[in-house]
Short mmCIF file of C-alpha atoms in Angstrom, two decimals:
data_model
loop_
_atom_site.label_atom_id
_atom_site.label_comp_id
_atom_site.label_asym_id
_atom_site.label_seq_id
_atom_site.Cartn_x
_atom_site.Cartn_y
_atom_site.Cartn_z
CA MET Y 286 28.32 -21.47 -15.07
CA SER Y 287 25.26 -22.88 -13.99
CA GLU Y 288 21.67 -21.39 -15.47
CA PRO Y 289 20.51 -20.26 -12.15
CA GLY Y 290 24.16 -18.57 -11.64
CA ARG Y 291 23.46 -17.20 -15.15
CA SER Y 292 19.99 -15.77 -14.11
CA GLY Y 293 21.51 -14.39 -10.84
CA LEU Y 294 23.84 -12.28 -12.76
CA ASN Y 295 21.86 -11.29 -15.53
CA GLU Y 296 19.59 -9.92 -12.17
CA ALA Y 297 22.70 -7.85 -10.85
CA ILE Y 298 23.55 -6.47 -14.34
CA LEU Y 299 20.33 -5.32 -14.33
CA ALA Y 300 19.94 -4.16 -11.19
CA PHE Y 301 22.92 -2.38 -11.47
CA GLY Y 302 22.11 -0.72 -15.24
CA ILE Y 303 19.08 0.44 -12.97
CA ARG Y 304 21.35 2.35 -10.33
CA VAL Y 305 23.75 3.79 -12.84
CA LEU Y 306 20.56 5.07 -14.59
CA SER Y 307 19.10 6.17 -11.15
CA ALA Y 308 22.60 7.54 -10.25
CA VAL Y 309 22.38 10.03 -13.10
CA LEU Y 310 18.99 10.85 -12.41
CA MET Y 311 19.57 11.71 -8.84
CA LEU Y 312 22.20 14.08 -9.53
CA GLY Y 313 20.92 15.85 -12.39
CA LEU Y 314 17.97 16.16 -9.79
CA GLN Y 315 20.47 17.84 -7.34
CA ILE Y 316 21.95 19.92 -9.41
CA LEU Y 317 18.45 21.04 -11.17
CA LEU Y 318 17.61 21.89 -7.55
CA ALA Y 319 20.54 23.83 -6.68
CA ARG Y 320 20.72 25.48 -9.62
CA LEU Y 321 17.10 26.90 -9.76
CA MET Y 322 16.50 27.11 -5.75
CA PRO Y 323 18.87 29.79 -3.14
CA LEU Y 324 21.61 28.10 -1.77
CA ASP Y 325 20.53 28.56 1.57
CA PHE Y 326 17.31 26.99 0.43
CA TYR Y 327 18.13 24.20 -1.05
CA GLY Y 328 20.86 23.49 2.15
CA GLY Y 329 17.51 23.56 3.94
CA TYR Y 330 16.26 20.96 1.80
CA VAL Y 331 19.13 18.87 1.90
CA ALA Y 332 19.40 18.69 5.38
CA ALA Y 333 15.36 17.96 5.58
CA TRP Y 334 15.34 15.08 3.37
CA THR Y 335 18.89 13.57 4.82
CA TRP Y 336 16.87 13.45 8.11
CA MET Y 337 14.13 11.61 6.50
CA LEU Y 338 16.37 9.05 5.05
CA ALA Y 339 18.27 8.48 8.22
CA LEU Y 340 14.78 8.13 10.24
CA GLY Y 341 12.70 6.35 7.20
CA SER Y 342 14.22 2.76 8.23
CA PHE Y 343 12.95 3.56 11.97
CA ALA Y 344 9.49 4.01 10.55
CA ALA Y 345 9.71 0.92 8.75
CA LEU Y 346 9.81 -1.39 11.62
CA GLY Y 347 12.58 -3.95 10.26
CA PHE Y 348 10.01 -5.53 8.08
CA ALA Y 349 11.72 -4.53 4.84
CA GLU Y 350 14.56 -6.58 6.12
CA SER Y 351 12.95 -9.38 7.83
CA SER Y 352 10.97 -9.80 4.60
CA VAL Y 353 13.90 -11.54 2.72
CA ARG Y 354 14.41 -13.52 5.89
CA PHE Y 355 10.95 -15.25 5.45
CA LEU Y 356 9.19 -14.62 2.05
CA PRO Y 357 11.69 -16.56 -0.06
CA ARG Y 358 11.42 -19.77 2.16
CA TYR Y 359 7.57 -19.33 2.34
CA ARG Y 360 7.58 -19.28 -1.80
CA ALA Y 361 10.23 -22.47 -1.83
CA ARG Y 362 8.20 -24.41 0.35
CA GLY Y 363 4.37 -22.91 -0.80
CA GLN Y 364 3.26 -21.62 1.96
CA GLU Y 365 1.66 -18.90 0.38
CA ALA Y 366 -1.40 -18.32 2.97
CA ARG Y 367 1.50 -17.58 5.51
CA LEU Y 368 3.50 -15.82 2.65
CA ARG Y 369 0.10 -13.03 2.40
CA ALA Y 370 -0.10 -13.17 5.69
CA TYR Y 371 3.31 -11.65 6.50
CA TRP Y 372 2.39 -9.24 3.66
CA ARG Y 373 -0.38 -7.58 5.15
CA PHE Y 374 0.50 -7.54 8.38
CA GLY Y 375 3.58 -5.81 7.84
CA LEU Y 376 1.87 -3.41 5.68
CA SER Y 377 -0.60 -2.71 8.45
CA LEU Y 378 1.65 -2.18 11.10
CA VAL Y 379 4.26 -0.09 9.08
CA MET Y 380 1.57 1.98 8.18
CA ALA Y 381 -0.09 2.62 11.47
CA VAL Y 382 2.98 3.36 13.22
CA SER Y 383 4.35 5.56 10.54
CA THR Y 384 1.50 7.70 10.28
CA GLY Y 385 1.18 8.07 14.36
CA LEU Y 386 5.26 9.26 13.84
CA ALA Y 387 3.77 11.80 11.54
CA VAL Y 388 1.19 12.97 13.63
CA ILE Y 389 3.44 13.79 16.75
CA ALA Y 390 5.52 15.46 14.35
CA ALA Y 391 3.14 17.63 13.16
CA VAL Y 392 2.04 18.16 16.93
CA LEU Y 393 5.69 19.31 17.86
CA ALA Y 394 6.07 21.61 14.63
CA HIS Y 395 2.79 23.47 15.74
CA MET Y 396 4.89 24.03 18.77
CA LEU Y 397 7.96 25.01 17.19
CA GLY Y 398 6.17 27.26 14.39
CA ALA Y 399 5.91 25.48 11.22
CA ASP Y 400 6.74 28.78 9.24
CA GLY Y 401 10.74 28.17 8.88
CA GLY Y 402 13.48 26.87 10.82
CA PRO Y 403 13.23 23.72 13.09
CA GLY Y 404 9.58 23.71 12.99
CA LEU Y 405 9.31 23.19 9.24
CA LEU Y 406 12.07 20.77 9.03
CA VAL Y 407 10.32 18.59 11.53
CA LEU Y 408 6.81 19.27 9.71
CA LEU Y 409 8.59 17.87 6.26
CA VAL Y 410 10.50 14.65 8.33
CA GLY Y 411 7.16 14.06 9.75
CA LEU Y 412 5.00 14.35 6.70
CA GLY Y 413 7.43 12.27 4.30
CA LEU Y 414 7.75 9.63 6.71
CA PRO Y 415 4.91 7.25 6.23
CA PHE Y 416 5.58 7.21 2.48
CA LEU Y 417 9.56 6.33 2.56
CA ALA Y 418 7.97 3.52 5.52
CA LEU Y 419 6.02 2.04 2.91
CA GLU Y 420 8.40 2.37 0.03
CA TYR Y 421 11.00 0.59 2.33
CA TYR Y 422 8.63 -2.04 3.07
CA LEU Y 423 7.85 -2.58 -0.57
CA GLU Y 424 11.17 -2.47 -1.86
CA GLY Y 425 12.12 -5.46 0.42
CA ILE Y 426 8.99 -7.27 -0.29
CA ALA Y 427 9.57 -7.06 -4.06
CA ARG Y 428 13.33 -8.23 -3.52
CA SER Y 429 12.33 -11.29 -1.41
CA PHE Y 430 10.43 -12.67 -5.11
CA GLY Y 431 13.08 -11.48 -6.90
CA TRP Y 432 11.23 -8.29 -8.25
CA PHE Y 433 14.15 -6.32 -8.78
CA ARG Y 434 12.50 -3.62 -11.75
CA LEU Y 435 9.66 -3.14 -9.63
CA ALA Y 436 11.90 -2.87 -6.40
CA THR Y 437 13.78 -0.11 -7.82
CA VAL Y 438 12.27 1.77 -11.60
CA PRO Y 439 9.19 3.45 -9.76
CA VAL Y 440 11.58 4.77 -6.72
CA TYR Y 441 14.90 5.47 -8.35
CA ILE Y 442 13.91 6.34 -11.99
CA ILE Y 443 10.11 7.41 -12.06
CA ARG Y 444 10.24 9.90 -9.04
CA PRO Y 445 13.33 11.78 -9.52
CA LEU Y 446 11.91 12.67 -13.13
CA LEU Y 447 8.60 13.39 -11.86
CA ILE Y 448 10.02 15.62 -9.20
CA GLY Y 449 12.54 17.75 -11.56
CA ALA Y 450 9.43 17.58 -14.56
CA ILE Y 451 7.12 19.50 -11.66
CA CYS Y 452 9.85 21.79 -10.40
CA LEU Y 453 10.69 23.03 -13.95
CA ALA Y 454 7.13 23.48 -14.88
CA LEU Y 455 6.60 25.34 -11.71
CA VAL Y 456 9.48 27.79 -12.64
CA GLN Y 457 8.77 28.06 -16.58
CA ALA Y 458 4.91 29.29 -14.86
CA GLY Y 459 7.12 31.67 -12.68
CA MET Y 460 7.29 30.49 -9.24
CA VAL Y 461 9.99 30.79 -6.99
CA LEU Y 462 11.24 27.51 -5.66
CA THR Y 463 11.23 27.94 -1.99
CA LEU Y 464 11.95 25.25 0.38
CA PRO Y 465 8.11 24.45 1.96
CA LEU Y 466 7.22 24.17 -2.00
CA VAL Y 467 9.94 21.80 -3.02
CA GLY Y 468 9.33 19.76 0.17
CA ALA Y 469 5.79 19.31 -0.80
CA ILE Y 470 6.62 18.61 -4.27
CA LEU Y 471 8.84 15.58 -2.99
CA ILE Y 472 6.50 14.05 -0.72
CA ALA Y 473 3.69 14.32 -3.25
CA ALA Y 474 5.64 12.22 -5.71
CA MET Y 475 7.08 9.99 -2.61
CA ALA Y 476 3.23 8.97 -2.28
CA LEU Y 477 2.00 8.85 -5.70
CA VAL Y 478 5.04 6.62 -6.25
CA ALA Y 479 4.63 3.88 -2.98
CA ILE Y 480 1.26 3.79 -3.62
CA GLY Y 481 1.14 2.78 -7.07
CA VAL Y 482 3.69 -0.12 -5.86
CA ALA Y 483 1.94 -1.19 -2.88
CA LEU Y 484 -1.12 -1.71 -5.80
CA VAL Y 485 1.22 -3.65 -7.74
CA ILE Y 486 2.07 -6.09 -5.22
CA ALA Y 487 -1.36 -6.25 -3.45
CA TRP Y 488 -2.30 -7.17 -7.28
CA ARG Y 489 0.11 -9.98 -7.83
CA LEU Y 490 -0.01 -11.35 -4.02
CA ARG Y 491 -3.99 -11.75 -4.87
CA PHE Y 492 -5.03 -15.10 -2.97
CA SER Y 493 -8.44 -16.66 -3.07
CA GLY Y 494 -8.22 -18.80 0.23
CA PRO Y 495 -8.18 -17.43 3.90
CA VAL Y 496 -5.38 -15.52 5.10
CA ARG Y 497 -5.12 -14.95 8.79
CA ALA Y 498 -2.18 -14.73 10.62
CA THR Y 499 -1.93 -16.28 13.87
CA ALA Y 500 -1.01 -14.89 17.17
CA ARG Y 501 2.25 -17.36 17.22
CA GLN Y 502 3.03 -15.95 13.77
CA LYS Y 503 2.86 -12.40 14.50
CA SER Y 504 5.08 -12.88 17.96
CA LEU Y 505 7.61 -14.56 15.36
CA TRP Y 506 7.89 -11.77 12.94
CA LEU Y 507 7.73 -9.00 15.58
CA ARG Y 508 10.62 -10.54 17.11
CA ALA Y 509 12.56 -11.01 13.78
CA ALA Y 510 11.57 -7.57 12.79
CA LEU Y 511 12.42 -5.63 15.43
CA PRO Y 512 16.15 -6.01 16.31
CA LEU Y 513 16.25 -5.22 12.06
CA LEU Y 514 14.67 -2.11 12.59
CA ALA Y 515 17.46 -1.23 15.48
CA VAL Y 516 19.79 -2.66 12.72
CA SER Y 517 18.54 -0.93 9.29
CA GLY Y 518 18.17 2.57 11.52
CA LEU Y 519 21.48 2.43 13.24
CA GLU Y 520 23.09 1.86 9.94
CA ASP Y 521 21.11 4.76 8.03
CA LEU Y 522 22.33 7.05 11.04
CA ALA Y 523 25.83 6.03 10.50
CA SER Y 524 25.80 6.53 7.01
CA TYR Y 525 24.43 10.29 7.15
CA ALA Y 526 26.02 11.07 10.30
CA ASP Y 527 28.45 13.47 8.35
CA VAL Y 528 25.23 15.44 6.45
CA LEU Y 529 23.77 15.34 10.40
CA VAL Y 530 26.14 16.72 12.28
CA LEU Y 531 27.31 18.83 9.42
CA SER Y 532 23.70 20.41 9.76
CA LEU Y 533 23.60 21.29 13.11
CA LEU Y 534 27.34 22.07 13.51
CA ALA Y 535 27.57 24.49 9.83
CA THR Y 536 25.45 26.91 7.72
CA PRO Y 537 23.15 25.78 5.55
CA ASP Y 538 25.41 26.99 2.71
CA GLU Y 539 28.46 24.32 3.56
CA VAL Y 540 25.77 21.69 4.37
CA GLY Y 541 24.64 22.22 0.35
CA LEU Y 542 28.24 22.42 -0.77
CA TYR Y 543 29.25 18.94 0.72
CA PHE Y 544 25.84 17.43 -0.81
CA ALA Y 545 26.51 18.13 -3.89
CA ALA Y 546 29.54 16.53 -3.47
CA ALA Y 547 28.22 13.59 -1.93
CA ARG Y 548 25.55 13.44 -4.69
CA ALA Y 549 28.05 13.53 -7.46
CA LEU Y 550 29.43 10.40 -5.98
CA ALA Y 551 26.03 8.70 -6.36
CA LEU Y 552 27.30 6.40 -9.16
CA ALA Y 553 29.77 5.01 -7.25
CA ASN Y 554 27.79 4.86 -3.88
CA PHE Y 555 24.68 3.40 -5.88
CA VAL Y 556 26.76 0.43 -7.43
CA GLY Y 557 27.29 -1.71 -3.91
CA TYR Y 558 23.51 -1.66 -3.99
CA ALA Y 559 22.79 -3.34 -7.17
CA ILE Y 560 24.44 -6.39 -5.73
CA TYR Y 561 22.79 -6.15 -2.32
CA LEU Y 562 19.51 -6.30 -4.20
CA VAL Y 563 20.18 -10.21 -5.52
CA SER Y 564 22.43 -11.05 -2.75
CA GLY Y 565 19.93 -11.38 0.22
CA ARG Y 566 17.90 -13.77 -1.41
CA ARG Y 567 20.52 -16.20 -2.78
CA PHE Y 568 21.83 -16.49 0.78
CA ALA Y 569 18.38 -17.20 1.83
CA LEU Y 570 18.20 -19.92 -0.51
CA ASP Y 571 21.85 -21.37 0.05
CA LEU Y 572 21.02 -21.36 3.76
CA ALA Y 573 17.42 -22.75 3.52
CA SER Y 574 19.24 -25.88 1.28
CA ARG Y 575 21.96 -25.95 3.93
CA ASP Y 576 25.07 -26.19 1.63
CA ARG Y 577 27.58 -24.09 3.20
CA ALA Y 578 30.00 -24.24 0.49
CA GLU Y 579 27.58 -22.81 -1.85
CA LEU Y 580 26.90 -20.36 0.74
CA GLN Y 581 30.51 -19.16 0.55
CA ARG Y 582 31.12 -19.23 -3.19
CA SER Y 583 27.89 -16.52 -2.80
CA VAL Y 584 29.61 -14.65 -0.36
CA HIS Y 585 32.64 -14.18 -2.24
CA VAL Y 586 30.79 -13.54 -5.07
CA ALA Y 587 28.73 -10.95 -3.57
CA SER Y 588 32.23 -9.74 -2.65
CA ARG Y 589 34.36 -9.45 -5.77
CA LEU Y 590 31.42 -7.82 -7.76
CA THR Y 591 30.63 -5.16 -4.96
CA PHE Y 592 34.70 -4.30 -4.83
CA TRP Y 593 35.41 -4.62 -8.50
CA SER Y 594 32.61 -2.43 -9.56
CA THR Y 595 32.54 0.06 -6.84
CA LEU Y 596 36.53 0.50 -7.79
CA ALA Y 597 35.64 1.32 -11.26
CA ALA Y 598 33.02 3.41 -10.43
CA VAL Y 599 34.83 5.73 -8.26
CA ALA Y 600 37.74 6.13 -10.64
CA VAL Y 601 35.63 6.93 -12.98
CA THR Y 602 33.73 9.32 -11.09
CA LEU Y 603 36.35 11.07 -9.04
CA LEU Y 604 37.47 11.71 -13.07
CA ALA Y 605 34.75 13.67 -13.87
CA GLY Y 606 34.19 15.41 -10.58
CA PRO Y 607 35.25 18.60 -11.33
CA PHE Y 608 32.67 18.81 -14.27
CA LEU Y 609 30.29 17.35 -12.27
CA LEU Y 610 30.70 19.80 -9.50
CA ALA Y 611 30.90 22.70 -11.86
CA ALA Y 612 27.56 21.62 -12.82
CA PHE Y 613 25.95 22.35 -9.45
CA GLY Y 614 27.69 25.95 -9.99
CA PRO Y 615 30.86 27.88 -9.96
CA ALA Y 616 30.54 27.74 -5.97
CA PHE Y 617 30.57 24.26 -5.39
CA VAL Y 618 33.87 23.50 -7.42
CA GLU Y 619 35.46 23.85 -4.20
CA GLY Y 620 33.78 20.07 -2.73
CA TYR Y 621 36.31 18.11 -4.58
CA GLY Y 622 38.52 17.21 -1.90
CA VAL Y 623 35.46 15.85 -0.25
CA MET Y 624 34.61 13.84 -2.91
CA VAL Y 625 38.31 12.22 -3.18
CA ILE Y 626 37.89 11.40 1.06
CA LEU Y 627 34.48 10.06 0.84
CA GLY Y 628 35.31 7.67 -3.08
CA LEU Y 629 38.35 6.41 -0.60
CA GLY Y 630 35.87 5.45 2.19
CA LEU Y 631 33.57 3.79 -0.38
CA LEU Y 632 36.26 1.39 -1.74
CA ALA Y 633 36.79 0.53 2.54
CA LYS Y 634 33.00 -0.09 2.37
CA ALA Y 635 33.14 -2.14 -0.53
CA LEU Y 636 35.89 -4.63 0.87
CA CYS Y 637 33.17 -6.55 3.03
CA GLY Y 638 31.00 -7.07 0.33
CA GLN Y 639 27.53 -7.83 1.24
CA ALA Y 640 28.40 -9.18 4.78
CA GLY Y 641 25.68 -6.91 6.29
CA GLU Y 642 22.74 -8.46 4.28
CA LEU Y 643 23.98 -12.07 5.27
CA LEU Y 644 24.13 -11.53 8.79
CA VAL Y 645 20.68 -10.44 8.34
CA VAL Y 646 19.61 -13.37 6.23
CA ALA Y 647 21.27 -15.63 8.90
CA GLY Y 648 19.45 -14.07 11.83
CA ARG Y 649 22.43 -12.47 13.49
CA GLN Y 650 20.40 -9.07 14.56
CA ARG Y 651 22.10 -8.83 17.99
CA ALA Y 652 25.25 -8.44 16.43
CA LEU Y 653 24.51 -6.09 13.75
CA ILE Y 654 23.01 -4.34 16.87
CA TRP Y 655 25.86 -3.65 18.65
CA LEU Y 656 28.34 -3.36 15.61
CA SER Y 657 26.22 -0.77 14.19
CA GLY Y 658 25.79 1.04 17.08
CA GLY Y 659 29.87 1.28 17.34
CA VAL Y 660 29.90 2.49 14.05
CA LEU Y 661 27.51 5.05 14.93
CA ILE Y 662 28.92 6.34 17.81
CA ALA Y 663 32.34 6.32 16.46
CA GLY Y 664 31.14 8.21 13.55
CA VAL Y 665 29.65 11.18 15.32
CA VAL Y 666 32.16 11.32 18.06
CA LEU Y 667 34.92 11.92 14.80
CA SER Y 668 32.37 14.36 13.17
CA VAL Y 669 31.77 16.46 16.04
CA LEU Y 670 35.79 16.28 16.49
CA LEU Y 671 36.64 16.79 13.16
CA VAL Y 672 33.93 19.40 11.76
CA PRO Y 673 34.51 22.13 13.61
CA ALA Y 674 38.34 22.63 13.07
CA LEU Y 675 37.99 21.06 9.49
CA GLY Y 676 34.72 21.81 8.10
CA MET Y 677 33.64 20.02 4.95
CA VAL Y 678 36.65 18.17 5.09
CA GLY Y 679 36.19 17.13 8.65
CA ALA Y 680 32.85 15.72 8.14
CA ALA Y 681 34.40 13.48 5.03
CA THR Y 682 37.51 12.38 7.04
CA ALA Y 683 34.68 11.28 9.83
CA SER Y 684 32.57 8.95 7.27
CA ALA Y 685 35.43 7.60 5.91
CA LEU Y 686 36.95 6.20 8.54
CA ALA Y 687 33.64 4.98 10.13
CA MET Y 688 33.15 3.00 6.67
CA ALA Y 689 35.99 1.30 7.15
CA LEU Y 690 35.85 0.76 11.08
CA ARG Y 691 32.01 -0.65 9.73
CA SER Y 692 34.10 -3.19 6.90
CA ALA Y 693 36.88 -4.25 9.38
CA ALA Y 694 33.87 -5.14 12.23
CA LEU Y 695 31.73 -6.77 9.45
CA ALA Y 696 34.26 -9.26 8.27
CA LEU Y 697 35.30 -10.44 11.98
CA THR Y 698 32.18 -10.67 12.90
CA VAL Y 699 30.86 -12.82 9.86
CA TRP Y 700 33.67 -15.19 10.38
CA HIS Y 701 32.90 -15.30 14.12
CA THR Y 702 29.41 -16.18 13.79
CA GLU Y 703 28.99 -18.08 10.58
CA LYS Y 704 32.81 -18.96 10.23
CA LEU Y 705 32.87 -17.50 6.66
CA ARG Y 706 35.11 -15.25 4.73
CA VAL Y 707 34.36 -12.07 3.62
CA LEU Y 708 37.21 -10.75 1.89
CA ALA Y 709 37.75 -11.88 -1.80
CA TRP Y 710 40.34 -10.14 -4.62
CA SER Y 711 40.49 -12.07 -7.33
CA LEU Y 712 38.02 -10.89 -10.39
CA PRO Y 713 34.35 -11.88 -10.13
CA MET Y 714 34.74 -13.89 -13.72
CA ARG Y 715 37.50 -15.54 -12.57
CA THR Y 716 35.81 -17.97 -10.14
CA GLY Y 717 32.68 -19.79 -11.98
CA PRO Y 718 30.51 -20.33 -9.34
CA ARG Y 719 26.85 -19.14 -9.96
CA ALA Y 720 26.25 -15.24 -8.92
CA PRO Y 721 23.62 -14.10 -6.59
CA ALA Y 722 20.09 -14.82 -7.57
#
């Protein structure tokens, strides 16, 4: 394997290790909250957090995804001033729009009554959006430069440790963990982490020369980012459609039970993200070099790494499933069937590797919008049909079917638009070409 390939594989292994640790920490945090909060409060927290995640990509305006398309090319071509202009323009726009959304949410929450119910949910989601949008944008910037530790450690390691430590300290002090209190802790931790990462990136990108984006450059970046806003937003909505529909059609208790089962699969669900972290940059560099053969090899390596690592993670997690659910509490063990169904869905999702990231880097936003919209509609329709009759099992089935549909659609779209094959079945180390960097 070449030196670039070895470096890329090392980065993928590093990202995987960080995500494994993150999955353990996030699982531990959810177990802690489920143990410390009443079940209905925990269900309310789950609903607020899920809505926040589902809407966060919209607030980031697509700049987190488009940065992976532009910044590696700017750095490879020595266009440092243009690179820094993108950073400043994206940051100012994301913060301005997300802050405006927070103000609108605060007004709506006041009209609904922010003491509880939907008003409180709207308030928590709105206040968290600016910091979550900033996190998404900063993560995209860090991935574009290959700063994978910076892209992962603060958000996925430091933040859950901070939230858990504060909650434990408050309980030891005799306080009850209500939904407003835990929501405030979550938002404060997000703010602290996001601001810290922003300061680090700003320091790394300091530049003594003039930095000013032209109107033409701003127009180019907006034209590239806004379609990705729709893509990432629709994909996030599709990913969380099961929990969102369940939160509307079921009790908070059921939502909490379902989310615990889904969170128990966090290790397997996060595995593909480790490969996603390094694949976009590799695809962008292959496209910049116009080496289609190398691009095809990179796509196959990403697919193999994604599928086989997900298969191993799903198998291990399902074996440990009853013990993981019991850690939440005796009532949560009934969610094991949900774990099995969602695990099968993750395997179906992993079959297409990093095809979505490839389409983003290749500039195929329009195709992704149609694809993501279709998957979202299918997922919502399936959830609405199955949840009333089957409850949690119906939500899990709808989610798994939507993931399978997404993989099939992505594979067909990549072949139709780029003439590249996505599916690859052999073990990753048999191929010998370089891994994503």
